[in-house]
CSV table of C-alpha atoms in Angstrom, one decimal:
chain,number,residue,atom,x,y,z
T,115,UNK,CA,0.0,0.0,0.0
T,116,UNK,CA,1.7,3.6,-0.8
T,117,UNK,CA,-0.2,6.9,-0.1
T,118,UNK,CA,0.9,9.5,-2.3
T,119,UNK,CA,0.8,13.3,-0.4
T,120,UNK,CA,1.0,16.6,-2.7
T,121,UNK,CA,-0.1,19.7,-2.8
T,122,UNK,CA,2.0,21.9,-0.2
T,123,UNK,CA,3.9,24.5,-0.5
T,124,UNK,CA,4.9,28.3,0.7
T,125,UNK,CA,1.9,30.6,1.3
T,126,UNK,CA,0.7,34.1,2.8
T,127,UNK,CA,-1.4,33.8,5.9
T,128,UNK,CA,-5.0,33.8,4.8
T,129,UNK,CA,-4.0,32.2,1.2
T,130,UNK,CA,-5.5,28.5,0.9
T,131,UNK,CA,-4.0,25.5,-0.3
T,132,UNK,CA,-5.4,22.0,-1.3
T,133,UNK,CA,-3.6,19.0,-0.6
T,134,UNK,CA,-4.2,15.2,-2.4
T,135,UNK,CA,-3.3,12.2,-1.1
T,136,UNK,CA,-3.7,9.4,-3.7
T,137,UNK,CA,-3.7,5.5,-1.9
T,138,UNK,CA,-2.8,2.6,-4.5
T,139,UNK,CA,-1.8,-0.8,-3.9
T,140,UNK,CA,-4.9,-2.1,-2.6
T,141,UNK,CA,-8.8,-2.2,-2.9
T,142,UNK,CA,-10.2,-0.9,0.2
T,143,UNK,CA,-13.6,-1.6,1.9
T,144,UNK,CA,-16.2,0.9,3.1
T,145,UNK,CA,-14.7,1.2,6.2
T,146,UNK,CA,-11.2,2.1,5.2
T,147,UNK,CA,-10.6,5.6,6.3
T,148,UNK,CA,-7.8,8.4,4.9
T,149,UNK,CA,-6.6,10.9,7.4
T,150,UNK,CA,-4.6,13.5,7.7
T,151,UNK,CA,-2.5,14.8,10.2
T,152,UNK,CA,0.5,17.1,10.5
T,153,UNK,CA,3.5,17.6,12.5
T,154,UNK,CA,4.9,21.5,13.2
T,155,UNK,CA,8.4,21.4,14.2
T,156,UNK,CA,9.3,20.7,18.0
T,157,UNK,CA,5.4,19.9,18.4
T,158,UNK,CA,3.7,16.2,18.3
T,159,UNK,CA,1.9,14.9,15.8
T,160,UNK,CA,-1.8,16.4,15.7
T,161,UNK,CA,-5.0,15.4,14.2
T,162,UNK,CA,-6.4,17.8,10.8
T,163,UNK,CA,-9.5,15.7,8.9
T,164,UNK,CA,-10.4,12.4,8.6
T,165,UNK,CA,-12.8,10.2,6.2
T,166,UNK,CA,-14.2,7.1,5.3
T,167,UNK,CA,-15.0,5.7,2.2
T,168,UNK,CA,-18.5,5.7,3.4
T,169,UNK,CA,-18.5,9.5,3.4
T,170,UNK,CA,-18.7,9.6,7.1
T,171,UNK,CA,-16.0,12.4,8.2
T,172,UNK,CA,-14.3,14.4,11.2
T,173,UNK,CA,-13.1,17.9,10.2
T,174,UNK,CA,-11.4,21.1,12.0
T,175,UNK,CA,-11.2,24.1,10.3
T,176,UNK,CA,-10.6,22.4,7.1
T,177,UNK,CA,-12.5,20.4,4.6
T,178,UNK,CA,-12.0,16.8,3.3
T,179,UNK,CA,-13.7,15.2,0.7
T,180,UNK,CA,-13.1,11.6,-1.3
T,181,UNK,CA,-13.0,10.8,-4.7
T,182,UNK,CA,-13.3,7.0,-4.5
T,183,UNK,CA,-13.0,6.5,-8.3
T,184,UNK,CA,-9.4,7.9,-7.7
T,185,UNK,CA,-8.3,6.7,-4.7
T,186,UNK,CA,-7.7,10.2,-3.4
T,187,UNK,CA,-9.1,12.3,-0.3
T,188,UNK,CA,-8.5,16.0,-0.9
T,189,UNK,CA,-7.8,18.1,2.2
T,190,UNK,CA,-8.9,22.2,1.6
T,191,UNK,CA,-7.5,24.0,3.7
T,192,UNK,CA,-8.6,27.6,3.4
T,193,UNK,CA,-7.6,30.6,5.4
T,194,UNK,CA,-4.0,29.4,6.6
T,195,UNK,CA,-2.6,30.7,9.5
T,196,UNK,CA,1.1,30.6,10.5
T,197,UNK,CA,-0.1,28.3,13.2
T,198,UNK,CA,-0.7,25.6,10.3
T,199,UNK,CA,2.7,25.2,9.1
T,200,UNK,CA,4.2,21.8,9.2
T,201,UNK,CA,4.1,18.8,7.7
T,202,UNK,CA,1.0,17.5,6.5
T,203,UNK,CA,1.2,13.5,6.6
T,204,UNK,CA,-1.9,11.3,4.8
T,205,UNK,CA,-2.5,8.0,6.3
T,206,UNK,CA,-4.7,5.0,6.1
T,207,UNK,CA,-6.3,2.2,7.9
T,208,UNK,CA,-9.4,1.0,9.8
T,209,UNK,CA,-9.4,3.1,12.8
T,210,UNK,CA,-12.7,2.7,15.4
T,211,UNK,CA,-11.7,6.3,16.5
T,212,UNK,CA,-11.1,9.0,13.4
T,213,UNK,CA,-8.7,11.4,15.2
T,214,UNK,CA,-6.4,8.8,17.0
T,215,UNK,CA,-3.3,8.0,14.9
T,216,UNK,CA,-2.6,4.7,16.3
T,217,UNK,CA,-5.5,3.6,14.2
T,218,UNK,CA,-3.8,4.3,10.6
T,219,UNK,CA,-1.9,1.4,9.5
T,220,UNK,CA,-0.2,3.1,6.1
T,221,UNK,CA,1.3,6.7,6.0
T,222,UNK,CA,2.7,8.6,3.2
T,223,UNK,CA,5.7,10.6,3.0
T,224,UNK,CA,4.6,14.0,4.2
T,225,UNK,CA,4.1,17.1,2.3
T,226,UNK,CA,5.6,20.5,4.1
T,227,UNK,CA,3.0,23.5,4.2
T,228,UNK,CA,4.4,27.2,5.0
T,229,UNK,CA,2.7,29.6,6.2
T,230,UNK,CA,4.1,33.2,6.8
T,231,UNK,CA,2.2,35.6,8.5
C-alpha cells in the first residue's frame, strides 16, 4: 500500500491550499478511512481531517472530501494561518476512533506547508 501526499507549499497567511493524497496498492472496503495529520516542528503529531470511504467524516477548520474513483481524499484548507505550518502527513487504515493516529496502519511521505504571517 503507498499513499501519495502533494499539494503543499509556501503561502501568505489567509492564502488556501489543497492538498491530495492518492492510496494505490490495494482495494479498500467501506470502512477504510484516509486521514490526515500534520506535524509542526518541535510539536507532536496532531490530528487535521479524517474520512471514510463511506462519506462519514471528522473535520477542523478544514474540509475533506473523497474521490473513490481515484483513490484520493482531498484536504482544503482555506484561510492558513502561520499556526498551520508543518508537515501534512496522509495515512490510512481501519481506525474505530477517526482522530487517533494509532489507528492508521499506512502513511505517506509528508508534504511541508508554510505559512508566513
Amino acid at each position: 500500500v503507498q499513499l501519495q501526499a502533494s499539494g503543499g507549499g509556501s503561502v501568505q497567511a489567509g492564502d488556501s491550499l489543497r492538498l491530495s493524497c492518492t492510496v494505490s496498492g490495494r482495494t479498500f472496503s467501506a470502512d477504510y478511512a484516509v486521514g490526515w495529520f500534520r506535524q509542526a516542528p518541535g510539536k507532536e503529531r496532531e490530528f487535521v481531517a479524517a474520512i471514510r470511504r463511506t462519506g462519514d467524516s471528522v473535520i477542523g477548520r478544514f474540509t475533506i472530501s473523497i474521490d473513490n474513483a481515484k483513490n484520493t481524499v482531498y484536504l482544503q484548507m482555506s484561510n492558513l494561518k502561520p499556526e498551520d505550518t508543518g508537515v501534512y502527513y496522509c495515512a490510512t487504515g481501519l481506525p474505530d476512533i477517526l482522530t487517533l493516529s494509532s489507528g492508521y496502519d499506512y502513511w505517506g511521505q509528508g508534504t511541508q506547508v508554510t505559512v508566513s504571517s
